Short mmCIF file of C-alpha atoms in Angstrom, two decimals:
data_model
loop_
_atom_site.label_atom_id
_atom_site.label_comp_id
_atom_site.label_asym_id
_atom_site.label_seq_id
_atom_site.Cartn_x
_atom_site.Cartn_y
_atom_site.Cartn_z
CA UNK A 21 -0.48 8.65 -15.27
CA UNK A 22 -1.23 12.40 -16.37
CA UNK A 23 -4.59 13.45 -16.96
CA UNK A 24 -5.88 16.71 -17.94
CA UNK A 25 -8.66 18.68 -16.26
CA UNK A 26 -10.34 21.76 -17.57
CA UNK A 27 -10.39 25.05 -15.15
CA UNK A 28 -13.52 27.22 -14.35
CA UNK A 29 -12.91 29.52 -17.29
CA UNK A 30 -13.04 26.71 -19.66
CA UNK A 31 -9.17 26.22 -20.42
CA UNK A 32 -7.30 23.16 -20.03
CA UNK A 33 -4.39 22.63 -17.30
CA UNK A 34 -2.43 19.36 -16.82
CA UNK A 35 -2.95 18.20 -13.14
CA UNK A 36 -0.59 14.74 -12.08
CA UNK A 37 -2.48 11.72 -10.78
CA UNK A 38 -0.15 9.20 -9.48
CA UNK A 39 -1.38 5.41 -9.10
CA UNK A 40 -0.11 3.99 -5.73
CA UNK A 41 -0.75 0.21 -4.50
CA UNK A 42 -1.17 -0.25 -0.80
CA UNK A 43 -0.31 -3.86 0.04
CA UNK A 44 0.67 -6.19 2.89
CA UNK A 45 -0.96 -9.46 4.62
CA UNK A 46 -5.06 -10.20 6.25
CA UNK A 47 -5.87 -7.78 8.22
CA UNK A 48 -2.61 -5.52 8.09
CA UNK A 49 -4.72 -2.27 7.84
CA UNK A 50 -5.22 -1.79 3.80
CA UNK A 51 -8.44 -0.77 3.62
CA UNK A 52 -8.63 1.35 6.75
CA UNK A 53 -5.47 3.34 5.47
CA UNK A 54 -7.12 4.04 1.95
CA UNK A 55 -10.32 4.94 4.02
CA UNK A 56 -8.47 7.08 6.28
CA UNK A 57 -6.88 9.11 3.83
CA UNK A 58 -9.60 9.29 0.82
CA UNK A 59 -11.32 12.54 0.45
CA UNK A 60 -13.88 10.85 -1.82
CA UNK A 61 -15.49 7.74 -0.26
CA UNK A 62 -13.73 5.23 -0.81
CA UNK A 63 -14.99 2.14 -3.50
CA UNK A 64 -14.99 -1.17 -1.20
CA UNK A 65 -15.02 -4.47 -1.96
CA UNK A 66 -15.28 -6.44 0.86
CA UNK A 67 -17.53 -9.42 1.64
CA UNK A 68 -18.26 -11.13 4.90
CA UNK A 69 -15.99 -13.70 6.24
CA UNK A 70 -17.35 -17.23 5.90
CA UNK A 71 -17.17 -21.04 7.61
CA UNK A 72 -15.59 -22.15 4.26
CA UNK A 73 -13.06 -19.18 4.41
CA UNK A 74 -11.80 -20.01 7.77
CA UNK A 75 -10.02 -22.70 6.64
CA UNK A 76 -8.09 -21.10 4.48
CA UNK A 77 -7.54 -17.54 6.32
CA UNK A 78 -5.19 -17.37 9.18
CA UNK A 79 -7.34 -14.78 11.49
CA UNK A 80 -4.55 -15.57 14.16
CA UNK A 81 -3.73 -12.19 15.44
CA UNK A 82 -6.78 -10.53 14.11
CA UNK A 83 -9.93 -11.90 15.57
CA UNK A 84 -11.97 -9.16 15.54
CA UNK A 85 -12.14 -8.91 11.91
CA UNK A 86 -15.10 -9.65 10.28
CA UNK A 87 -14.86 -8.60 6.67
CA UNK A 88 -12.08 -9.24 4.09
CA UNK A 89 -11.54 -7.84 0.15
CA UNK A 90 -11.91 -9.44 -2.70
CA UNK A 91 -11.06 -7.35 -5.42
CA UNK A 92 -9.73 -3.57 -4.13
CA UNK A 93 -9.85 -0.89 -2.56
CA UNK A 94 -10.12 2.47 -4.48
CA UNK A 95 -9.56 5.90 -3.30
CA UNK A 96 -7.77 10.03 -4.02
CA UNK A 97 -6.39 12.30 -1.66
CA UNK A 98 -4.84 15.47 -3.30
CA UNK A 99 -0.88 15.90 -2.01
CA UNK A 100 -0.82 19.40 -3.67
CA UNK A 101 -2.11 21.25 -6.05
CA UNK A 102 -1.88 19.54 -9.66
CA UNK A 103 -0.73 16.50 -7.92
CA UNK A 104 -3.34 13.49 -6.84
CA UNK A 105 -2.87 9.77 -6.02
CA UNK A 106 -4.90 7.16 -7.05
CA UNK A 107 -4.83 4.20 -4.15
CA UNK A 108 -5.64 0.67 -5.39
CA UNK A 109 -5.63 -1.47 -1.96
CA UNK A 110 -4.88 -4.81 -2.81
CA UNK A 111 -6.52 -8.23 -0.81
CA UNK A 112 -4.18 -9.68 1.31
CA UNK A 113 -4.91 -13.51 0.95
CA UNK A 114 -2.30 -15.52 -1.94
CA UNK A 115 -6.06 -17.00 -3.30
CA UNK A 116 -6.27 -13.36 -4.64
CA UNK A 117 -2.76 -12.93 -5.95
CA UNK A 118 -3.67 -13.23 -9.73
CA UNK A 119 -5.30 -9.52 -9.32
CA UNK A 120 -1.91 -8.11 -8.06
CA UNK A 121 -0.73 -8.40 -11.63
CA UNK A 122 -3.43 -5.99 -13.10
CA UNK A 123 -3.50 -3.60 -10.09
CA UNK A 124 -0.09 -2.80 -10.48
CA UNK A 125 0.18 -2.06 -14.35
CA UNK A 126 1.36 1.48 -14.61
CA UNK A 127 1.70 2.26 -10.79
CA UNK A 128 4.18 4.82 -9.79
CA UNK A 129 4.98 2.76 -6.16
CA UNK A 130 3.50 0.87 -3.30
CA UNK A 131 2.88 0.76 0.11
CA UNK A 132 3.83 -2.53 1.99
CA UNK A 133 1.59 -2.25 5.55
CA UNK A 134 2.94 -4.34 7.79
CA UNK A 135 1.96 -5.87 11.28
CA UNK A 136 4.91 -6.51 13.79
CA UNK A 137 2.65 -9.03 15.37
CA UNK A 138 2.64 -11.16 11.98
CA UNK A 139 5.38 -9.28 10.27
CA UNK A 140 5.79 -13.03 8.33
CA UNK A 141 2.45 -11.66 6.13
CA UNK A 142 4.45 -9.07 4.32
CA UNK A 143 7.25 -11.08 2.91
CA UNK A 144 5.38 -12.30 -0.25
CA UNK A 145 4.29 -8.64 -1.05
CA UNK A 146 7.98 -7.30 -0.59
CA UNK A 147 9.18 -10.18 -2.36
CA UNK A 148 6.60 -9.00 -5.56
CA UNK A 149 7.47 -5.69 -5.70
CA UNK A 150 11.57 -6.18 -5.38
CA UNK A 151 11.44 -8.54 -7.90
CA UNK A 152 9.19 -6.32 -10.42
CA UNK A 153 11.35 -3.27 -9.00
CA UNK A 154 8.49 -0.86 -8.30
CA UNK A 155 9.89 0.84 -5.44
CA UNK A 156 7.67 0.79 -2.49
CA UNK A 157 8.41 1.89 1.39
CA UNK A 158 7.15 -0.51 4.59
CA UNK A 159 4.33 1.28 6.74
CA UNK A 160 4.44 -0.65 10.02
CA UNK A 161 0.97 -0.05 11.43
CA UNK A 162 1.64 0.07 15.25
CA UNK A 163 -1.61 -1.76 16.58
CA UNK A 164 -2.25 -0.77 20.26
CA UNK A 165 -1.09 -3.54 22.56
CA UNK A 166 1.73 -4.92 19.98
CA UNK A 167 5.37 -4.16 20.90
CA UNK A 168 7.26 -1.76 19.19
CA UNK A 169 9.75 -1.91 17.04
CA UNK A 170 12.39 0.72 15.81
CA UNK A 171 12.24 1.24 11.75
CA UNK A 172 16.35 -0.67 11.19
CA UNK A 173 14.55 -3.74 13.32
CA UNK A 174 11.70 -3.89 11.21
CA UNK A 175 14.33 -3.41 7.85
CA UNK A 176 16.59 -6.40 9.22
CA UNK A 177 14.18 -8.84 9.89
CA UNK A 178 12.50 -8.41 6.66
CA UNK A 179 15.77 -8.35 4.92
CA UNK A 180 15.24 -5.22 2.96
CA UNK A 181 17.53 -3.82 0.10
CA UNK A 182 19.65 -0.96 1.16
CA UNK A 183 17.37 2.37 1.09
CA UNK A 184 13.81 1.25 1.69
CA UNK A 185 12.17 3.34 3.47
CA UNK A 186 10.36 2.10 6.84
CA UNK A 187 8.30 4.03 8.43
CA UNK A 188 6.19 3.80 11.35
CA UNK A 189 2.12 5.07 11.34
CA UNK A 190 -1.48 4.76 12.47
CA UNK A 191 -3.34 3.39 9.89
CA UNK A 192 -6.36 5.21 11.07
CA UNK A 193 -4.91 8.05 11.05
CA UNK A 194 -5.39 10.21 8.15
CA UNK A 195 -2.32 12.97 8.65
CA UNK A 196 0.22 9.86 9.09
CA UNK A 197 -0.97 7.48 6.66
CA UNK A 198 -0.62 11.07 4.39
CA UNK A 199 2.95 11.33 5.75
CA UNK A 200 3.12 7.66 4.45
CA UNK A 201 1.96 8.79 0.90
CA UNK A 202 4.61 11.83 0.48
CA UNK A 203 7.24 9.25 1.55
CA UNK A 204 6.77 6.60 -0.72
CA UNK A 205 5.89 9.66 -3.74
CA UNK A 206 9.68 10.94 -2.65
CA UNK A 207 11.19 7.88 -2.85
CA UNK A 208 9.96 6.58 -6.27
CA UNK A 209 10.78 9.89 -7.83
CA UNK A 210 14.24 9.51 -6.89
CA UNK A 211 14.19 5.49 -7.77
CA UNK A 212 13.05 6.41 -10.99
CA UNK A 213 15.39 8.90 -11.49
CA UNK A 214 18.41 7.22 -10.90
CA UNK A 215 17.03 4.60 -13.18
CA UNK A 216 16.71 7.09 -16.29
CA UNK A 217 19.76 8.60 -15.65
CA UNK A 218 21.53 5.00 -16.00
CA UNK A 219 19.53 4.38 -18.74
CA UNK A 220 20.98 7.50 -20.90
CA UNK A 221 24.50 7.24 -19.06
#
């Protein structure tokens, strides 16, 4: 996505803004990582958790969470000069999956957040984006208390294709879920590299 913004004296320059998904299971850390790293406030959509909604979402794991979304989470952070991304958090719970579909039209890559504690929650959103191929890296949010994991662990038990990126970060953390971002923005660029370069070789 390029859109262009006007400078000070009135002229036109082309600034980059890059659409990025952040994904992953209930209560992985989504909307806390696009809070974290937003320098506008972030758009929220979250609604209180209810009696009827218990049934339905596994809070195993997570009990202290209260709120869940139901549409997406929105927020910018600017990498670099002339270069911004646009994060669309995505809910975590398969009642929502129809929305994935929209959120992800035109998006340059995603982030897969991911819970060693319940890393079961991320298959179906690794699963989604290898089988669209939009390249995406695995963020495993290390929650305090949970055992760690080394990044090759994590990438065998989730049986990743060769070259994903997994990387390890606070969620609440705004200079490592950044870290995160520039990851996942070198990756795709490569990914969709290569993939031009077949398509003209």
């Amino acid at each position: 996505m390029v859109s262009e913004t006007s400078d000070a004296q009135g002229g036109d320059s082309t600034a980059l803004a890059l659409k990025i998904l952040v994904a992953g299971g209930f209560g992985v850390g989504k909307t806390t990582l696009v809070g974290a790293v937003s320098e506008i406030r972030p758009l929220r959509t979250e609604e209180l958790l209810s009696e009827a909604g218990q049934l339905v979402d596994d809070t195993d794991g997570v009990d202290q969470k209260v709120t869940t979304t139901v549409a997406m989470d929105f927020g910018r952070i600017t990498i670099r000069s002339g270069l911004s991304l646009y994060l669309f958090g995505t809910p975590g719970q398969d009642r929502f999956w129809f929305l994935w579909d929209e959120l992800s039209q035109g998006a340059l890559g995603a982030v897969v957040l991911a819970d060693t504690r319940r890393l079961e929650d991320c298959f179906p959103a690794v699963d989604y984006f290898e089988h669209r191929h939009i390249p995406f890296v695995v963020a495993v949010n290390c929650f305090t208390g949970a055992r760690t994991y080394g990044a090759s662990e994590v990438s065998r038990a989730l049986d990743l294709d060769r070259g994903t990126p997994v990387v390890l970060c606070d969620a609440r953390d705004r200079d490592s879920g950044k870290e995160v971002l520039i990851r996942l923005v070198e990756y795709a660029g490569r990914m969709h590299t290569a993939r031009l370069l077949d398509s003209v070789g």
